[in-house]
Short mmCIF file of C-alpha atoms in Angstrom, two decimals:
data_model
loop_
_atom_site.label_atom_id
_atom_site.label_comp_id
_atom_site.label_asym_id
_atom_site.label_seq_id
_atom_site.Cartn_x
_atom_site.Cartn_y
_atom_site.Cartn_z
CA UNK A 8 95.30 98.67 63.52
CA UNK A 9 96.11 95.09 62.59
CA UNK A 10 93.31 92.54 62.45
CA UNK A 11 93.08 89.95 65.18
CA UNK A 12 95.76 87.32 64.57
CA UNK A 13 97.75 89.56 62.21
CA UNK A 14 99.88 91.49 64.72
CA UNK A 15 103.30 92.85 63.94
CA UNK A 16 105.63 89.84 64.18
CA UNK A 17 108.28 91.95 65.87
CA UNK A 18 106.02 92.01 68.95
CA UNK A 19 105.05 88.34 68.88
CA UNK A 20 106.97 85.63 70.70
CA UNK A 21 106.27 82.50 68.70
CA UNK A 22 106.34 78.99 70.13
CA UNK A 23 109.52 77.17 69.20
CA UNK A 24 109.36 73.66 67.85
CA UNK A 25 112.00 72.57 70.35
CA UNK A 26 109.98 74.00 73.24
CA UNK A 27 112.80 76.34 74.33
CA UNK A 28 111.71 79.30 76.42
CA UNK A 29 114.18 81.77 74.90
CA UNK A 30 115.55 84.22 77.50
CA UNK A 31 112.62 83.20 79.75
CA UNK A 32 110.37 85.41 77.61
CA UNK A 33 107.27 83.39 78.47
CA UNK A 34 106.10 83.03 82.04
CA UNK A 35 107.53 79.77 83.36
CA UNK A 36 105.87 78.25 86.41
CA UNK A 37 107.85 75.92 88.65
CA UNK A 38 106.09 73.66 91.17
CA UNK A 39 107.82 74.15 94.52
CA UNK A 40 105.73 72.03 96.88
CA UNK A 41 108.21 69.18 97.27
CA UNK A 42 111.12 71.61 97.42
CA UNK A 43 109.23 73.51 100.13
CA UNK A 44 108.68 70.29 102.05
CA UNK A 45 112.38 69.53 101.98
CA UNK A 46 113.43 73.09 102.74
CA UNK A 47 111.06 73.52 105.69
CA UNK A 48 111.97 70.11 107.05
CA UNK A 49 115.67 71.01 106.93
CA UNK A 50 115.00 74.38 108.60
CA UNK A 51 112.60 73.23 111.31
CA UNK A 52 113.44 69.65 112.30
CA UNK A 53 115.86 68.91 115.14
CA UNK A 54 116.10 72.43 116.57
CA UNK A 55 117.25 72.64 120.19
CA UNK A 56 115.02 75.08 122.04
CA UNK A 57 116.17 74.39 125.62
CA UNK A 58 119.06 72.21 126.74
CA UNK A 59 118.46 71.55 130.41
CA UNK A 60 117.76 75.12 131.51
CA UNK A 61 115.45 75.04 134.52
CA UNK A 62 115.30 71.26 134.35
CA UNK A 63 113.73 71.34 130.91
CA UNK A 64 115.01 69.90 127.64
CA UNK A 65 113.01 70.90 124.57
CA UNK A 66 113.51 70.37 120.85
CA UNK A 67 111.61 70.12 117.60
CA UNK A 68 111.35 66.64 116.09
CA UNK A 69 110.07 66.65 112.51
CA UNK A 70 107.87 68.34 109.96
CA UNK A 71 104.88 66.01 110.26
CA UNK A 72 102.66 67.58 107.63
CA UNK A 73 102.76 70.15 104.84
CA UNK A 74 99.64 70.83 102.77
CA UNK A 75 98.78 73.37 100.11
CA UNK A 76 100.55 74.68 97.03
CA UNK A 77 103.80 76.46 96.26
CA UNK A 78 105.24 77.68 92.98
CA UNK A 79 107.36 80.41 91.43
CA UNK A 80 106.64 82.25 88.20
CA UNK A 81 109.69 83.42 86.28
CA UNK A 82 109.92 85.65 83.22
CA UNK A 83 113.10 87.32 81.97
CA UNK A 84 114.75 86.86 85.35
CA UNK A 85 111.83 88.32 87.33
CA UNK A 86 110.62 86.07 90.14
CA UNK A 87 107.07 86.09 91.53
CA UNK A 88 106.50 83.46 94.23
CA UNK A 89 103.12 82.06 95.14
CA UNK A 90 102.27 79.79 98.02
CA UNK A 91 99.47 78.92 100.42
CA UNK A 92 100.65 76.36 102.93
CA UNK A 93 99.73 74.86 106.28
CA UNK A 94 102.24 72.90 108.30
CA UNK A 95 102.50 70.88 111.49
CA UNK A 96 105.76 70.46 113.39
CA UNK A 97 106.19 67.96 116.23
CA UNK A 98 108.16 68.74 119.39
CA UNK A 99 109.20 66.84 122.47
CA UNK A 100 110.37 67.75 125.95
CA UNK A 101 111.76 66.17 129.07
CA UNK A 102 110.74 67.86 132.29
CA UNK A 103 112.55 67.15 135.53
CA UNK A 104 110.30 66.20 138.46
CA UNK A 105 110.66 64.63 141.92
CA UNK A 106 109.84 61.22 140.45
CA UNK A 107 112.25 61.60 137.52
CA UNK A 108 112.18 62.98 134.02
CA UNK A 109 108.74 63.18 132.40
CA UNK A 110 108.47 63.11 128.62
CA UNK A 111 106.00 65.45 126.92
CA UNK A 112 105.16 65.62 123.23
CA UNK A 113 103.27 68.22 121.29
CA UNK A 114 102.78 70.01 118.01
CA UNK A 115 103.28 73.50 116.60
CA UNK A 116 100.86 74.33 113.81
CA UNK A 117 101.00 77.13 111.26
CA UNK A 118 97.51 77.09 109.71
CA UNK A 119 98.19 79.67 106.98
CA UNK A 120 101.51 80.65 105.43
CA UNK A 121 101.00 82.61 102.19
CA UNK A 122 102.84 84.94 99.84
CA UNK A 123 100.17 87.62 100.32
CA UNK A 124 101.29 87.90 103.95
CA UNK A 125 105.02 87.54 103.28
CA UNK A 126 105.77 90.70 105.25
CA UNK A 127 104.04 89.38 108.37
CA UNK A 128 104.79 86.49 110.71
CA UNK A 129 102.10 83.77 110.48
CA UNK A 130 100.01 82.56 113.39
CA UNK A 131 101.58 79.68 115.30
CA UNK A 132 99.55 77.42 117.59
CA UNK A 133 101.17 75.19 120.20
CA UNK A 134 99.35 72.10 121.49
CA UNK A 135 100.06 69.13 123.75
CA UNK A 136 99.68 65.55 122.60
CA UNK A 137 98.28 63.62 125.54
CA UNK A 138 97.14 64.67 128.98
CA UNK A 139 97.51 68.35 129.81
CA UNK A 140 99.21 67.93 133.16
CA UNK A 141 100.98 70.77 135.00
CA UNK A 142 104.33 69.50 133.71
CA UNK A 143 102.96 69.28 130.18
CA UNK A 144 101.62 72.83 130.40
CA UNK A 145 105.03 73.96 131.59
CA UNK A 146 106.64 72.42 128.51
CA UNK A 147 103.98 73.95 126.25
CA UNK A 148 104.48 77.41 127.75
CA UNK A 149 108.24 77.06 127.35
CA UNK A 150 107.86 76.14 123.67
CA UNK A 151 105.57 79.10 123.10
CA UNK A 152 108.00 81.49 124.80
CA UNK A 153 111.30 80.13 123.48
CA UNK A 154 110.42 77.87 120.55
CA UNK A 155 107.98 80.13 118.73
CA UNK A 156 110.53 82.90 117.95
CA UNK A 157 112.97 80.27 116.69
CA UNK A 158 110.38 78.62 114.44
CA UNK A 159 109.24 81.98 113.02
CA UNK A 160 112.85 82.92 112.30
CA UNK A 161 113.27 79.74 110.24
CA UNK A 162 110.00 80.38 108.43
CA UNK A 163 111.26 83.84 107.48
CA UNK A 164 114.30 82.14 105.95
CA UNK A 165 111.97 80.00 103.84
CA UNK A 166 109.97 83.08 102.76
CA UNK A 167 113.20 84.85 101.75
CA UNK A 168 114.32 81.79 99.77
CA UNK A 169 111.00 81.66 97.91
CA UNK A 170 111.29 85.38 97.10
CA UNK A 171 114.64 84.67 95.43
CA UNK A 172 113.25 81.88 93.24
CA UNK A 173 113.14 78.80 95.45
CA UNK A 174 114.42 75.79 93.50
CA UNK A 175 114.83 77.97 90.40
CA UNK A 176 117.38 80.26 92.10
CA UNK A 177 120.38 78.18 91.07
CA UNK A 178 119.06 77.99 87.51
CA UNK A 179 118.66 81.77 87.38
CA UNK A 180 122.16 82.34 88.76
CA UNK A 181 123.68 79.90 86.27
CA UNK A 182 122.08 81.85 83.42
CA UNK A 183 123.38 85.15 84.75
CA UNK A 184 126.95 83.91 85.31
CA UNK A 185 127.77 83.00 81.69
CA UNK A 186 126.32 86.31 80.54
CA UNK A 187 128.55 88.21 82.98
CA UNK A 188 131.57 86.12 82.00
CA UNK A 189 130.90 86.75 78.33
CA UNK A 190 130.57 90.45 79.00
CA UNK A 191 133.86 90.43 80.91
CA UNK A 192 135.66 88.55 78.14
CA UNK A 193 134.34 90.72 75.35
CA UNK A 194 137.00 92.59 73.38
CA UNK A 195 137.27 96.34 73.76
CA UNK A 196 134.87 98.25 71.55
CA UNK A 197 136.22 100.00 68.51
CA UNK A 198 136.52 103.75 68.76
CA UNK A 199 133.81 104.29 66.20
CA UNK A 200 131.44 102.12 68.28
CA UNK A 201 132.12 103.86 71.62
CA UNK A 202 129.58 106.72 71.29
CA UNK A 203 126.70 104.26 70.76
CA UNK A 204 125.60 103.92 74.41
CA UNK A 205 125.91 107.65 75.09
CA UNK A 206 122.28 108.58 74.22
CA UNK A 207 120.93 106.03 76.70
CA UNK A 208 123.15 107.42 79.45
CA UNK A 209 122.10 110.99 78.71
CA UNK A 210 118.45 110.01 78.60
CA UNK A 211 118.72 108.27 81.97
CA UNK A 212 120.19 111.37 83.57
CA UNK A 213 117.73 113.69 81.90
CA UNK A 214 114.71 111.71 83.04
CA UNK A 215 115.95 111.46 86.61
CA UNK A 216 115.55 107.71 86.93
CA UNK A 217 115.06 106.01 90.28
CA UNK A 218 118.12 105.39 92.37
CA UNK A 219 119.36 101.84 92.42
CA UNK A 220 117.23 99.49 94.51
CA UNK A 221 114.17 101.77 94.51
CA UNK A 222 111.20 102.34 92.20
CA UNK A 223 108.46 104.92 91.65
CA UNK A 224 104.77 104.05 91.47
CA UNK A 225 102.47 106.31 89.46
CA UNK A 226 98.79 105.85 88.71
CA UNK A 227 95.76 107.92 87.80
CA UNK A 228 92.31 107.02 89.15
CA UNK A 229 88.90 108.47 88.29
CA UNK A 230 85.97 108.75 90.72
CA UNK A 231 82.45 110.06 90.35
CA UNK A 232 82.36 112.34 93.39
CA UNK A 233 83.55 115.70 94.62
CA UNK A 234 87.26 116.00 95.42
CA UNK A 235 86.53 117.06 99.00
CA UNK A 236 84.45 113.89 99.53
CA UNK A 237 87.21 111.42 98.64
CA UNK A 238 89.79 113.55 100.45
CA UNK A 239 87.62 113.27 103.55
CA UNK A 240 87.38 109.48 103.19
CA UNK A 241 91.15 109.11 102.96
CA UNK A 242 91.72 111.32 106.02
CA UNK A 243 88.91 109.97 108.23
CA UNK A 244 89.95 106.96 110.30
CA UNK A 245 86.37 105.73 110.86
CA UNK A 246 85.61 105.64 107.14
CA UNK A 247 89.00 104.06 106.52
CA UNK A 248 88.12 101.32 108.99
CA UNK A 249 84.84 100.85 107.13
CA UNK A 250 86.09 100.35 103.60
CA UNK A 251 89.25 98.41 104.52
CA UNK A 252 87.74 96.36 107.36
CA UNK A 253 90.90 96.97 109.38
CA UNK A 254 92.02 99.19 112.24
CA UNK A 255 93.38 102.66 111.48
CA UNK A 256 94.46 105.79 113.30
CA UNK A 257 94.86 108.95 111.23
CA UNK A 258 95.96 112.41 112.30
CA UNK A 259 94.51 115.28 110.27
CA UNK A 260 97.39 117.60 111.14
CA UNK A 261 100.62 118.29 109.27
CA UNK A 262 103.34 116.46 111.18
CA UNK A 263 100.77 114.07 112.62
CA UNK A 264 101.18 110.31 112.35
CA UNK A 265 98.94 107.67 110.80
CA UNK A 266 98.68 103.89 111.18
CA UNK A 267 96.80 101.84 108.56
CA UNK A 268 95.81 98.21 107.96
CA UNK A 269 96.22 97.07 111.56
CA UNK A 270 99.66 98.65 111.78
CA UNK A 271 101.10 97.26 108.55
CA UNK A 272 101.53 100.81 107.19
CA UNK A 273 102.75 103.81 109.17
CA UNK A 274 103.81 107.33 108.32
CA UNK A 275 103.65 111.08 108.85
CA UNK A 276 101.63 113.81 107.11
CA UNK A 277 103.94 116.30 105.38
CA UNK A 278 101.46 118.55 103.55
CA UNK A 279 97.66 118.64 103.55
CA UNK A 280 95.37 120.80 101.40
CA UNK A 281 91.71 119.86 101.78
CA UNK A 282 90.34 118.48 98.52
CA UNK A 283 93.62 119.18 96.72
CA UNK A 284 96.68 117.39 98.14
CA UNK A 285 97.84 114.73 100.56
CA UNK A 286 101.64 114.39 100.91
CA UNK A 287 103.04 111.83 103.35
CA UNK A 288 106.10 109.88 104.43
CA UNK A 289 104.87 106.29 104.14
CA UNK A 290 106.27 102.80 104.86
CA UNK A 291 105.40 99.15 105.39
CA UNK A 292 106.56 97.55 108.62
CA UNK A 293 108.40 94.92 106.56
CA UNK A 294 110.65 97.49 104.87
CA UNK A 295 114.21 98.01 106.11
CA UNK A 296 114.25 99.99 109.36
CA UNK A 297 114.11 103.76 108.97
CA UNK A 298 113.24 103.65 105.26
CA UNK A 299 110.26 105.76 104.10
CA UNK A 300 108.77 106.39 100.68
CA UNK A 301 107.16 109.70 99.68
CA UNK A 302 103.49 109.64 98.69
CA UNK A 303 101.70 112.47 96.87
CA UNK A 304 97.98 112.30 96.10
CA UNK A 305 96.91 115.22 93.92
CA UNK A 306 93.14 115.79 93.56
CA UNK A 307 91.72 117.44 90.44
CA UNK A 308 88.04 118.11 89.79
CA UNK A 309 87.82 118.86 86.04
CA UNK A 310 84.04 119.01 86.26
CA UNK A 311 81.54 118.93 89.08
CA UNK A 312 81.11 115.41 90.42
CA UNK A 313 84.20 113.99 88.70
CA UNK A 314 87.53 113.72 90.52
CA UNK A 315 90.88 112.58 89.16
CA UNK A 316 93.49 111.42 91.68
CA UNK A 317 97.10 111.29 90.56
CA UNK A 318 99.25 109.16 92.83
CA UNK A 319 103.03 109.30 92.83
CA UNK A 320 105.00 107.24 95.33
CA UNK A 321 108.78 107.54 95.15
CA UNK A 322 111.59 105.62 96.86
CA UNK A 323 109.69 102.33 97.08
CA UNK A 324 112.30 99.62 97.85
CA UNK A 325 112.54 96.71 95.44
CA UNK A 326 113.03 94.28 98.35
CA UNK A 327 111.83 94.19 101.94
CA UNK A 328 114.05 93.31 104.88
CA UNK A 329 113.25 89.61 104.42
CA UNK A 330 114.49 89.58 100.82
CA UNK A 331 111.05 89.49 99.14
CA UNK A 332 111.29 91.09 95.70
CA UNK A 333 107.55 91.71 95.21
CA UNK A 334 107.36 94.95 97.21
CA UNK A 335 106.63 97.26 94.26
CA UNK A 336 104.01 94.95 92.74
CA UNK A 337 102.29 94.39 96.09
CA UNK A 338 102.28 98.10 96.92
CA UNK A 339 100.81 99.07 93.57
CA UNK A 340 98.20 96.31 93.77
CA UNK A 341 97.33 97.40 97.30
CA UNK A 342 96.60 100.98 96.23
CA UNK A 343 94.48 99.82 93.33
CA UNK A 344 92.59 96.87 94.83
CA UNK A 345 92.52 97.48 98.58
CA UNK A 346 92.05 101.24 98.55
CA UNK A 347 90.77 102.78 95.32
CA UNK A 348 88.54 99.91 94.17
CA UNK A 349 87.09 99.45 97.64
CA UNK A 350 86.28 103.16 97.90
CA UNK A 351 84.37 102.90 94.62
CA UNK A 352 82.47 99.84 95.79
CA UNK A 353 81.66 100.92 99.34
CA UNK A 354 80.82 104.58 98.69
CA UNK A 355 79.32 104.23 95.22
CA UNK A 356 81.96 106.32 93.42
CA UNK A 357 82.53 103.62 90.79
CA UNK A 358 82.75 104.07 87.04
#
């Protein structure tokens, strides 16, 4: 093994004197707060919610406030967005009354919009600015009923844009385009060069790689407990509620359904062997409709009091239905941090 500081130079990416991040090898972080302010303002300001229906005219006015942070990390074309934002949007209405049109103003507030909840709609609070008269309450209720879905739709567009790189998207596309053009303009390979890519193709087929647009997650976790104990925890909805601090409903029957993390995850049990195997069809609510991954948890107890769980989850989509490209990373992190690590901590099965 090489001494510290004397690693094989083939594996070291050295800093260039000209500061160039060759092929985006290093992680490059791009501040997106001002871009987010402009993007959200363009998406949310000046939206017509009602145009005279029922004697009510209602529209959004402007993005009054945006606080927090937003950035994207990029390495070798891979985009990982990060943001924690709060925003306030002003709205105004004109309500017809016997004495004439009454103007009402208010605000719609999103207190927490974050990448960790990209697959969920954020909370949206609607308030009135001024006296809460019956006409003002009518305008507020109308905004909540008709304006809220419209605002959330626009926020989903922002989330999808961030998932694709935010302000760095055009830069990424410009780097891909010349490469594709160069590939298209390349002269035909000589006959003696043609067999070169063949081994890679054969290897791909032999290994049974994931189909395009999907990935497989595999991990091995060790616990100091009996296999039947951790199997019971994973199949008991009350214990699940305890270590995740969220609602759950779990059937213990083959063909039975389960709902986890307040409904974020749903699925069906396909095969159950107590202390040995859990096989399920499993999906996030943010995945494209009708799409399920396959989860297999295999329990092995090589010695009394020590259990090894081998997880394999196939057909995990690379993107959710909103265009977020962090599905695989978030799913893997969820298994490790929100399930396995919490079981160790809560039940004392840690290493």
